[in-house]
Amino acid sequence: QVQLVQSGDEVKKPGASVKVSCTASGYTFTSYYVHWVRQAPGQGLEWMGIINPLFGRSTYAQRFRGRLTVTKDTSTETVYMELSSLRSGDTALYYCARSLGDSSAFDVWGQGTLVSVSS
Amino acid sequence: SYVLTQPPSMSVAPGQTARITCGGNNIGTKSVHWYQHNPGQAPVLVVYDDSDRPSGIPERFSGSKSENTATLTITRVEAGDEADYYCHVRDSSSEHVVFGGGTKLTVL
C-alpha cells in the first residue's frame, strides 16, 4: 500500500544537526512532491520545505533558509531532511507528506519523527 | 507573507453542526485543503481542493469558500470528531505552503 515511513526518534544537543529520512513505497516516487512539516509542543503545523523528487529541486520556508537541506535518493526512494544548528525551539514532531502537485493537498503522511534538542 | 486565520477553538454538542472558518486575503483564488489532526498522530486529509472529499471520509465533512473565507463544515458531529483542524493553501507569490493556526474542536 502507499506509505511514507520515517526514521526513528532522535535526541540531539544544541548546535548539532539532525537528518531524518522518509522512505516511500507503493507509488511512483518521482511523480509526487515531498514536503516536511513540523509541530512543536503546544503549537500548530508549520511547513518547512518541499522537494521535487523528479528534478531534485528544493524550496524552503524563509525561517529555515541556511539551516535546512532537503535531498532525495531515487535509488532507495528516500527523501532526507537535515536541520543544522539545532536549538531547543527545534524540539518538535517532524512529518513528511506527499502531494501530487506543488499546490495539491497532502494525501499521505509519514508517521512522524520526534526530534528532541536538549543539553 | 500570506496569513491564514482560524479561530483557536470551538465547542459543539453531539449531533450539531460545526463550521470552522479559515480567513485569508483573496483565498477564493487558491485551492484550500483541510486536515484533521490528533496530537501525536499523522494528520488526515478530510477535504481537498475547497470541497472534494477523499475516499473514506464521511459525507458529514464538507468544504466551501467565498472571496476571503473558506469553511469546513462537519454535520451531525460525533465524539470521534474531536481534534485539531487545519486549513492549508499554497501562496503562489512566495511558492510557500501556508497552514492556518489550527482550530481545536471540542465535542461537549
Short mmCIF file of C-alpha atoms in Angstrom, two decimals:
data_model
loop_
_atom_site.label_atom_id
_atom_site.label_comp_id
_atom_site.label_asym_id
_atom_site.label_seq_id
_atom_site.Cartn_x
_atom_site.Cartn_y
_atom_site.Cartn_z
CA GLN A 1 0.00 0.00 0.00
CA VAL A 2 1.02 3.63 -0.36
CA GLN A 3 3.06 4.75 2.60
CA LEU A 4 5.82 7.01 3.83
CA VAL A 5 7.97 5.54 6.58
CA GLN A 6 10.19 7.84 8.62
CA SER A 7 13.32 7.08 10.62
CA GLY A 8 13.29 6.82 14.38
CA ASP A 9 13.23 9.45 17.10
CA GLU A 10 16.36 11.48 17.75
CA VAL A 11 17.90 13.25 20.73
CA LYS A 12 20.41 15.99 19.92
CA LYS A 13 22.40 18.63 21.73
CA PRO A 14 22.14 22.33 20.86
CA GLY A 15 24.30 23.21 17.89
CA ALA A 16 24.19 19.73 16.41
CA SER A 17 22.50 18.61 13.20
CA VAL A 18 19.81 16.00 12.64
CA LYS A 19 18.97 14.06 9.48
CA VAL A 20 15.57 12.42 9.19
CA SER A 21 14.65 10.04 6.39
CA CYS A 22 11.31 9.41 4.69
CA THR A 23 11.09 6.27 2.55
CA ALA A 24 8.28 5.97 0.03
CA SER A 25 6.61 2.79 -1.17
CA GLY A 26 3.55 1.75 -3.15
CA TYR A 27 3.66 4.55 -5.72
CA THR A 28 5.90 6.11 -8.36
CA PHE A 29 8.42 8.04 -6.27
CA THR A 30 9.20 10.68 -8.89
CA SER A 31 5.54 11.55 -9.51
CA TYR A 32 4.87 13.22 -6.17
CA TYR A 33 6.40 16.16 -4.33
CA VAL A 34 7.50 15.54 -0.74
CA HIS A 35 7.09 18.17 1.97
CA TRP A 36 8.37 18.47 5.52
CA VAL A 37 6.07 19.78 8.23
CA ARG A 38 6.74 20.06 11.95
CA GLN A 39 4.72 20.56 15.10
CA ALA A 40 6.41 21.92 18.20
CA PRO A 41 4.84 21.17 21.60
CA GLY A 42 1.64 23.17 22.01
CA GLN A 43 1.98 24.73 18.56
CA GLY A 44 0.33 24.26 15.19
CA LEU A 45 1.57 22.70 11.98
CA GLU A 46 4.47 24.53 10.36
CA TRP A 47 5.57 23.97 6.77
CA MET A 48 9.34 23.70 6.36
CA GLY A 49 10.07 22.90 2.74
CA ILE A 50 9.42 20.85 -0.38
CA ILE A 51 11.40 18.76 -2.85
CA ASN A 52 10.53 17.68 -6.36
CA PRO A 53 11.89 14.11 -6.47
CA LEU A 54 11.99 14.13 -10.26
CA PHE A 55 14.40 17.05 -10.59
CA GLY A 56 15.70 17.31 -7.03
CA ARG A 57 14.78 20.99 -6.72
CA SER A 58 14.01 22.12 -3.16
CA THR A 59 12.28 25.21 -1.78
CA TYR A 60 12.47 26.21 1.88
CA ALA A 61 10.39 28.37 4.18
CA GLN A 62 12.14 31.66 4.83
CA ARG A 63 12.75 30.98 8.53
CA PHE A 64 14.69 27.79 7.80
CA ARG A 65 16.89 29.03 4.95
CA GLY A 66 20.53 28.40 5.69
CA ARG A 67 19.74 25.65 8.22
CA LEU A 68 17.53 23.26 6.25
CA THR A 69 18.55 20.91 3.46
CA VAL A 70 16.11 18.53 1.78
CA THR A 71 17.57 15.93 -0.57
CA LYS A 72 16.47 12.72 -2.25
CA ASP A 73 17.92 9.36 -3.23
CA THR A 74 15.92 7.99 -6.12
CA SER A 75 17.59 4.57 -5.94
CA THR A 76 16.15 3.99 -2.45
CA GLU A 77 13.05 6.19 -2.93
CA THR A 78 14.02 8.14 0.15
CA VAL A 79 13.84 11.84 0.96
CA TYR A 80 16.07 13.32 3.65
CA MET A 81 15.55 16.38 5.83
CA GLU A 82 18.64 17.77 7.53
CA LEU A 83 18.35 20.63 10.01
CA SER A 84 21.53 22.16 11.38
CA SER A 85 22.47 24.46 14.28
CA LEU A 86 19.73 22.93 16.39
CA ARG A 87 18.27 24.85 19.32
CA SER A 88 15.69 23.98 21.94
CA GLY A 89 12.97 25.59 19.83
CA ASP A 90 13.54 22.91 17.18
CA THR A 91 12.19 20.25 19.52
CA ALA A 92 9.19 19.01 17.58
CA LEU A 93 7.48 16.17 15.81
CA TYR A 94 8.62 16.19 12.17
CA TYR A 95 6.44 14.79 9.39
CA CYS A 96 7.00 14.14 5.72
CA ALA A 97 3.99 14.22 3.40
CA ARG A 98 3.42 13.85 -0.34
CA SER A 99 1.41 15.91 -2.80
CA LEU A 100 0.67 15.36 -6.48
CA GLY A 101 1.31 18.98 -7.40
CA ASP A 102 3.05 21.77 -5.53
CA SER A 103 -0.32 23.30 -4.60
CA SER A 104 -2.09 19.99 -4.07
CA ALA A 105 -3.26 18.50 -0.80
CA PHE A 106 -1.04 16.28 1.32
CA ASP A 107 -2.80 12.95 0.88
CA VAL A 108 -0.27 10.64 2.54
CA TRP A 109 1.80 11.44 5.63
CA GLY A 110 4.67 9.73 7.39
CA GLN A 111 4.19 8.58 10.96
CA GLY A 112 6.29 11.38 12.40
CA THR A 113 9.75 11.57 13.95
CA LEU A 114 10.30 13.21 17.32
CA VAL A 115 13.44 15.34 17.47
CA SER A 116 14.36 16.47 20.96
CA VAL A 117 17.03 19.12 21.45
CA SER A 118 18.41 19.36 24.95
CA SER A 119 21.72 19.96 26.65
CA SER B 1 3.86 36.68 3.84
CA TYR B 2 0.44 35.14 3.36
CA VAL B 3 -1.57 34.54 6.54
CA LEU B 4 -4.48 32.18 7.22
CA THR B 5 -6.60 32.96 10.28
CA GLN B 6 -8.59 30.33 12.15
CA PRO B 7 -10.44 30.58 15.46
CA PRO B 8 -8.28 28.88 18.11
CA SER B 9 -11.14 26.81 19.47
CA MET B 10 -14.79 25.99 19.22
CA SER B 11 -17.23 23.72 21.01
CA VAL B 12 -20.26 21.89 19.68
CA ALA B 13 -22.72 19.40 21.10
CA PRO B 14 -23.03 15.92 19.60
CA GLY B 15 -25.41 15.86 16.66
CA GLN B 16 -24.98 19.55 15.96
CA THR B 17 -23.08 21.25 13.11
CA ALA B 18 -19.55 22.66 13.42
CA ARG B 19 -18.39 25.34 11.00
CA ILE B 20 -14.66 26.06 11.14
CA THR B 21 -13.51 29.12 9.23
CA CYS B 22 -10.21 29.96 7.58
CA GLY B 23 -9.72 33.56 6.55
CA GLY B 24 -7.17 34.78 4.03
CA ASN B 25 -6.81 37.62 1.56
CA ASN B 26 -8.35 36.53 -1.75
CA ILE B 27 -8.44 32.92 -0.56
CA GLY B 28 -11.13 32.49 -3.20
CA THR B 29 -8.35 32.35 -5.81
CA LYS B 30 -6.49 29.50 -4.09
CA SER B 31 -7.13 25.80 -3.57
CA VAL B 32 -7.89 25.15 0.09
CA HIS B 33 -7.27 21.85 1.85
CA TRP B 34 -8.34 20.75 5.34
CA TYR B 35 -6.78 18.27 7.78
CA GLN B 36 -7.93 16.61 10.97
CA HIS B 37 -5.11 16.16 13.45
CA ASN B 38 -4.94 14.29 16.71
CA PRO B 39 -1.70 15.21 18.54
CA GLY B 40 0.97 12.55 18.20
CA GLN B 41 -0.66 11.06 15.12
CA ALA B 42 -0.25 11.92 11.45
CA PRO B 43 -2.75 14.48 10.12
CA VAL B 44 -5.58 13.17 7.97
CA LEU B 45 -6.80 14.94 4.84
CA VAL B 46 -10.58 15.48 5.11
CA VAL B 47 -11.27 17.98 2.31
CA TYR B 48 -9.14 18.92 -0.71
CA ASP B 49 -9.47 21.49 -3.48
CA ASP B 50 -12.00 23.51 -1.49
CA SER B 51 -14.82 20.97 -1.38
CA ASP B 52 -13.76 17.49 -2.51
CA ARG B 53 -13.64 14.60 -0.10
CA PRO B 54 -11.03 11.80 -0.16
CA SER B 55 -12.33 8.26 -0.22
CA GLY B 56 -13.15 7.02 3.25
CA ILE B 57 -14.05 10.45 4.64
CA PRO B 58 -17.69 10.62 5.72
CA GLU B 59 -20.12 12.84 3.82
CA ARG B 60 -20.59 14.73 7.07
CA PHE B 61 -17.40 16.60 6.20
CA SER B 62 -17.72 19.29 3.53
CA GLY B 63 -15.91 22.41 2.41
CA SER B 64 -16.93 25.72 0.89
CA LYS B 65 -15.30 29.02 0.04
CA SER B 66 -16.05 32.66 -0.59
CA GLU B 67 -13.80 35.53 -1.60
CA ASN B 68 -11.88 35.77 1.68
CA THR B 69 -13.08 32.85 3.80
CA ALA B 70 -13.03 29.07 3.48
CA THR B 71 -15.22 26.94 5.73
CA LEU B 72 -15.05 23.34 6.86
CA THR B 73 -18.49 22.10 7.88
CA ILE B 74 -19.00 18.98 9.96
CA THR B 75 -22.62 17.93 10.29
CA ARG B 76 -24.01 15.53 12.90
CA VAL B 77 -20.87 15.93 14.98
CA GLU B 78 -19.67 12.85 16.85
CA ALA B 79 -17.33 12.45 19.80
CA GLY B 80 -14.72 10.99 17.44
CA ASP B 81 -14.59 14.28 15.52
CA GLU B 82 -12.88 15.97 18.47
CA ALA B 83 -9.48 17.02 17.10
CA ASP B 84 -7.47 19.93 15.78
CA TYR B 85 -8.37 21.11 12.29
CA TYR B 86 -6.03 22.97 9.95
CA CYS B 87 -6.55 24.70 6.63
CA HIS B 88 -3.76 24.81 4.02
CA VAL B 89 -3.07 26.76 0.85
CA ARG B 90 -0.07 27.44 -1.34
CA ASP B 91 0.94 31.06 -1.75
CA SER B 92 1.92 31.30 -5.40
CA SER B 93 3.86 34.53 -4.95
CA SER B 94 6.29 33.00 -2.46
CA GLU B 95 5.92 29.37 -3.60
CA HIS B 96 5.40 28.53 0.07
CA VAL B 97 2.79 26.38 1.72
CA VAL B 98 0.84 28.07 4.49
CA PHE B 99 -1.15 26.47 7.29
CA GLY B 100 -3.76 28.17 9.38
CA GLY B 101 -3.10 28.31 13.09
CA GLY B 102 -5.49 25.43 13.74
CA THR B 103 -8.85 25.14 15.47
CA LYS B 104 -9.36 22.82 18.42
CA LEU B 105 -12.81 21.31 18.12
CA THR B 106 -14.30 20.14 21.40
CA VAL B 107 -17.39 17.93 21.39
CA LEU B 108 -19.35 18.69 24.54
#
